[in-house]
Amino acid sequence: DAKTTQPTSMDCAEGRAANLPCNHSTISGNEYVYWYRQIHSQGPQYIIHGLKNNETNEMASLIITEDRKSSTLILPHATLRDTAVYYCIVRVTYGGATNKLIFGTGTLLAVQP
Amino acid sequence: DAGVIQSPRHEVTEMGQEVTLRCKPISGHNSLFWYRQTMMRGLELLIYFNNNVPIDDSGMPEDRFSAKMPNASFSTLKIQPSEPRDSAVYFCASRPGTVQETQYFGPGTRLLVL
């Protein structure tokens, strides 16, 4: 699996957009980018994933560069409840036995009031 | 839907004792995962099952750890004998299919081995 690089921590003001970067320069053509987050004392929570097109759902937007070597997770209006560790994971998806996630150290996003 | 259910939520035991952690996946999900999380090593995949069959147990630290999934609605992770270094938060997750990686995590079991 391609490795990912994320900043250790970031701050964001409440109500502002939070932009979390992720570098995955060794990503292959069939590898998806997944984002999860983990709020303190809870299990990780799926946010969004994409292959090469930008994606948006009710939680966030995912912007993937044209060369796919980096991506940005955008929380459009961060709230205090968005304070969490955010994990960027690159994973090959071809069904069957080998699908699994490898979590790195992630980015601790601290939303400030 | 109740989500993934884990029990107990907290467990304190003494070194050498057997520990059994339990997980009920989301109904209809056919993949189940056991993870361990510590400050030093982060979130590690221990084992996962597809359709109740263990697929990859390469993350299981040693023979003291064993996992079973007797049916689609129940799984156990057993540590026998337990050691202080097993102290961690153990998460169970389930996934509806085998293609995408949308895993749904339980609240975790906090294990402390004295």
CSV table of C-alpha atoms in Angstrom, one decimal:
chain,number,residue,atom,x,y,z
A,1,ASP,CA,0.0,0.0,0.0
A,2,ALA,CA,1.1,3.6,-0.7
A,3,LYS,CA,2.3,5.4,2.4
A,4,THR,CA,0.7,8.7,3.5
A,5,THR,CA,2.2,11.7,5.2
A,6,GLN,CA,0.1,14.0,7.3
A,7,PRO,CA,0.9,16.9,9.6
A,8,THR,CA,1.0,15.9,13.2
A,9,SER,CA,-1.5,18.6,14.3
A,10,MET,CA,-3.5,21.6,13.1
A,11,ASP,CA,-5.7,24.3,14.6
A,12,CYS,CA,-8.8,25.7,13.1
A,13,ALA,CA,-11.2,28.4,14.3
A,14,GLU,CA,-14.8,27.4,14.9
A,15,GLY,CA,-17.0,28.1,12.0
A,16,ARG,CA,-14.1,28.3,9.5
A,17,ALA,CA,-13.2,25.7,7.0
A,18,ALA,CA,-10.7,23.1,8.1
A,19,ASN,CA,-8.3,21.9,5.3
A,20,LEU,CA,-6.4,18.8,6.2
A,21,PRO,CA,-3.6,17.8,3.7
A,22,CYS,CA,-2.3,14.4,2.9
A,23,ASN,CA,0.6,13.4,0.7
A,24,HIS,CA,0.6,10.0,-1.0
A,25,SER,CA,3.2,10.4,-3.7
A,26,THR,CA,3.6,6.7,-4.3
A,27,ILE,CA,-0.1,6.0,-4.9
A,28,SER,CA,-0.9,3.6,-7.6
A,29,GLY,CA,-3.7,3.9,-10.2
A,30,ASN,CA,-6.0,1.5,-8.5
A,31,GLU,CA,-5.6,2.8,-5.0
A,32,TYR,CA,-8.3,4.8,-3.2
A,33,VAL,CA,-7.9,7.5,-0.7
A,34,TYR,CA,-9.9,7.0,2.5
A,35,TRP,CA,-10.4,9.4,5.4
A,36,TYR,CA,-11.5,8.4,8.9
A,37,ARG,CA,-11.5,10.3,12.1
A,38,GLN,CA,-11.3,9.4,15.7
A,39,ILE,CA,-12.8,11.5,18.4
A,40,HIS,CA,-11.3,11.1,21.8
A,41,SER,CA,-12.3,7.8,23.5
A,42,GLN,CA,-14.4,6.7,20.6
A,43,GLY,CA,-13.9,4.3,17.7
A,44,PRO,CA,-12.8,5.6,14.3
A,45,GLN,CA,-15.5,6.9,12.1
A,46,TYR,CA,-15.6,6.8,8.3
A,47,ILE,CA,-15.7,10.2,6.6
A,48,ILE,CA,-15.2,9.9,2.8
A,49,HIS,CA,-13.2,8.2,0.1
A,50,GLY,CA,-12.3,8.8,-3.5
A,51,LEU,CA,-10.2,7.5,-6.4
A,52,LYS,CA,-9.5,10.5,-8.7
A,53,ASN,CA,-12.6,12.7,-8.8
A,54,ASN,CA,-13.4,15.2,-6.0
A,55,GLU,CA,-16.0,13.9,-3.7
A,56,THR,CA,-18.5,15.5,-1.3
A,57,ASN,CA,-20.9,14.2,1.3
A,58,GLU,CA,-22.8,15.5,4.3
A,59,MET,CA,-19.6,15.5,6.4
A,60,ALA,CA,-16.8,16.7,4.2
A,61,SER,CA,-15.3,17.2,0.8
A,62,LEU,CA,-12.3,15.4,-0.6
A,63,ILE,CA,-10.1,17.2,-3.2
A,64,ILE,CA,-7.6,14.9,-5.0
A,65,THR,CA,-4.9,16.5,-7.1
A,66,GLU,CA,-4.8,15.7,-10.8
A,67,ASP,CA,-1.6,13.6,-10.4
A,68,ARG,CA,-3.2,12.0,-7.3
A,69,LYS,CA,-0.1,12.4,-5.2
A,70,SER,CA,-1.9,14.5,-2.6
A,71,SER,CA,-5.4,15.2,-1.3
A,72,THR,CA,-7.1,17.6,1.0
A,73,LEU,CA,-10.0,16.8,3.3
A,74,ILE,CA,-12.2,19.9,3.8
A,75,LEU,CA,-14.6,20.4,6.7
A,76,PRO,CA,-16.6,23.4,5.5
A,77,HIS,CA,-17.7,24.8,8.8
A,78,ALA,CA,-15.7,23.3,11.7
A,79,THR,CA,-17.3,22.9,15.0
A,80,LEU,CA,-15.9,22.0,18.4
A,81,ARG,CA,-17.2,18.5,17.9
A,82,ASP,CA,-14.9,18.1,14.9
A,83,THR,CA,-11.9,18.1,17.2
A,84,ALA,CA,-10.4,14.6,16.5
A,85,VAL,CA,-7.5,12.7,14.9
A,86,TYR,CA,-8.0,12.5,11.2
A,87,TYR,CA,-6.5,9.6,9.3
A,88,CYS,CA,-5.7,9.5,5.6
A,89,ILE,CA,-5.4,6.0,4.3
A,90,VAL,CA,-4.5,4.7,0.8
A,91,ARG,CA,-5.9,1.3,0.1
A,92,VAL,CA,-6.2,-1.0,-2.9
A,93,THR,CA,-9.7,-2.1,-3.4
A,94,TYR,CA,-10.2,-5.3,-5.5
A,95,GLY,CA,-12.5,-7.2,-3.3
A,96,GLY,CA,-12.1,-10.4,-1.4
A,97,ALA,CA,-9.4,-11.4,1.0
A,98,THR,CA,-6.8,-8.6,1.0
A,99,ASN,CA,-9.0,-5.6,1.8
A,100,LYS,CA,-7.9,-4.0,5.0
A,101,LEU,CA,-7.0,-0.6,6.3
A,102,ILE,CA,-3.6,0.4,7.7
A,103,PHE,CA,-3.9,3.4,10.0
A,104,GLY,CA,-1.0,5.8,10.4
A,105,THR,CA,-0.6,8.5,13.1
A,106,GLY,CA,-3.0,11.0,11.6
A,107,THR,CA,-3.5,14.7,12.1
A,108,LEU,CA,-4.9,16.0,15.4
A,109,LEU,CA,-7.3,18.8,14.5
A,110,ALA,CA,-8.1,21.1,17.3
A,111,VAL,CA,-11.0,23.4,16.7
A,112,GLN,CA,-10.7,26.5,18.7
A,113,PRO,CA,-13.7,28.5,20.0
B,1,ASP,CA,-29.5,0.2,14.0
B,2,ALA,CA,-27.6,-0.2,17.2
B,3,GLY,CA,-24.2,-0.2,15.5
B,4,VAL,CA,-21.3,-2.5,16.5
B,5,ILE,CA,-21.7,-3.6,20.1
B,6,GLN,CA,-18.7,-4.5,22.2
B,7,SER,CA,-18.6,-5.9,25.7
B,8,PRO,CA,-17.3,-5.4,28.3
B,9,ARG,CA,-16.6,-1.7,27.8
B,10,HIS,CA,-14.0,-1.8,30.5
B,11,GLU,CA,-12.0,-4.7,31.9
B,12,VAL,CA,-9.4,-4.8,34.7
B,13,THR,CA,-7.7,-8.1,35.3
B,14,GLU,CA,-4.6,-9.5,36.8
B,15,MET,CA,-1.6,-10.9,34.9
B,16,GLY,CA,-2.1,-14.5,34.0
B,17,GLN,CA,-5.9,-14.4,33.8
B,18,GLU,CA,-7.9,-15.2,30.8
B,19,VAL,CA,-9.7,-12.3,29.1
B,20,THR,CA,-12.5,-12.6,26.6
B,21,LEU,CA,-13.7,-9.6,24.6
B,22,ARG,CA,-17.0,-9.8,22.7
B,23,CYS,CA,-18.3,-8.2,19.6
B,24,LYS,CA,-21.7,-8.1,17.8
B,25,PRO,CA,-21.3,-6.7,14.3
B,26,ILE,CA,-24.0,-4.8,12.4
B,27,SER,CA,-26.6,-7.1,11.1
B,28,GLY,CA,-26.0,-7.9,7.4
B,29,HIS,CA,-22.3,-7.1,7.5
B,30,ASN,CA,-20.1,-9.9,6.3
B,31,SER,CA,-16.7,-8.7,7.4
B,32,LEU,CA,-15.5,-8.3,10.9
B,33,PHE,CA,-12.2,-6.8,12.2
B,34,TRP,CA,-10.4,-6.7,15.5
B,35,TYR,CA,-8.0,-3.8,16.2
B,36,ARG,CA,-5.8,-2.8,19.1
B,37,GLN,CA,-4.9,0.7,20.0
B,38,THR,CA,-2.0,1.9,22.2
B,39,MET,CA,-0.2,5.2,22.6
B,40,MET,CA,3.0,3.6,21.4
B,41,ARG,CA,1.8,1.6,18.4
B,42,GLY,CA,-1.4,3.4,17.4
B,43,LEU,CA,-4.2,1.5,15.8
B,44,GLU,CA,-3.2,-2.0,14.7
B,45,LEU,CA,-5.3,-4.6,12.8
B,46,LEU,CA,-5.1,-7.9,14.6
B,47,ILE,CA,-7.4,-10.1,12.5
B,48,TYR,CA,-10.3,-10.0,10.2
B,49,PHE,CA,-13.0,-12.3,9.1
B,50,ASN,CA,-15.0,-12.6,5.9
B,51,ASN,CA,-18.2,-14.5,6.1
B,52,ASN,CA,-17.1,-15.9,9.5
B,53,VAL,CA,-13.9,-17.2,8.1
B,54,PRO,CA,-10.6,-15.8,9.4
B,55,ILE,CA,-8.8,-14.3,6.4
B,56,ASP,CA,-5.7,-12.5,7.8
B,57,ASP,CA,-4.4,-13.0,11.3
B,58,SER,CA,-0.9,-11.7,10.7
B,59,GLY,CA,-1.5,-9.0,13.2
B,60,MET,CA,-2.2,-11.3,16.1
B,61,PRO,CA,0.8,-10.7,18.3
B,62,GLU,CA,1.4,-14.2,19.6
B,63,ASP,CA,-0.3,-17.5,20.5
B,64,ARG,CA,-1.8,-16.1,23.6
B,65,PHE,CA,-4.3,-14.3,21.4
B,66,SER,CA,-7.1,-16.1,19.6
B,67,ALA,CA,-10.2,-15.0,17.8
B,68,LYS,CA,-13.3,-16.8,16.8
B,69,MET,CA,-16.5,-16.0,14.8
B,70,PRO,CA,-18.9,-18.9,15.3
B,71,ASN,CA,-21.7,-17.1,13.5
B,72,ALA,CA,-22.4,-13.9,11.6
B,73,SER,CA,-23.6,-12.1,14.7
B,74,PHE,CA,-20.9,-12.8,17.2
B,75,SER,CA,-17.1,-12.8,17.6
B,76,THR,CA,-14.7,-13.2,20.5
B,77,LEU,CA,-11.1,-12.2,21.0
B,78,LYS,CA,-9.4,-14.1,23.8
B,79,ILE,CA,-6.2,-13.5,25.6
B,80,GLN,CA,-4.8,-16.3,27.6
B,81,PRO,CA,-2.8,-15.7,29.7
B,82,SER,CA,-3.0,-12.0,29.8
B,83,GLU,CA,0.1,-9.8,30.4
B,84,PRO,CA,0.5,-6.1,31.4
B,85,ARG,CA,1.7,-5.2,27.9
B,86,ASP,CA,-1.7,-6.3,26.5
B,87,SER,CA,-3.3,-3.3,28.2
B,88,ALA,CA,-4.9,-1.3,25.3
B,89,VAL,CA,-8.2,-0.4,23.8
B,90,TYR,CA,-9.6,-3.1,21.6
B,91,PHE,CA,-11.9,-2.2,18.8
B,92,CYS,CA,-14.2,-4.3,16.7
B,93,ALA,CA,-15.4,-3.1,13.3
B,94,SER,CA,-17.7,-4.5,10.7
B,95,ARG,CA,-18.1,-3.9,7.0
B,96,PRO,CA,-21.1,-4.5,4.7
B,97,GLY,CA,-19.1,-5.9,1.8
B,98,THR,CA,-15.6,-6.8,0.7
B,99,VAL,CA,-15.0,-4.1,-1.9
B,100,GLN,CA,-15.1,-0.8,-0.2
B,101,GLU,CA,-13.5,0.0,3.1
B,102,THR,CA,-16.3,1.7,4.9
B,103,GLN,CA,-15.8,0.1,8.3
B,104,TYR,CA,-18.1,0.8,11.2
B,105,PHE,CA,-16.3,0.7,14.6
B,106,GLY,CA,-17.6,-0.2,18.0
B,107,PRO,CA,-17.0,1.9,21.1
B,108,GLY,CA,-14.1,-0.3,22.1
B,109,THR,CA,-13.1,-2.3,25.2
B,110,ARG,CA,-10.5,-0.7,27.5
B,111,LEU,CA,-8.4,-3.5,29.0
B,112,LEU,CA,-6.0,-3.0,31.9
B,113,VAL,CA,-3.9,-5.9,32.9
B,114,LEU,CA,-2.2,-5.4,36.3
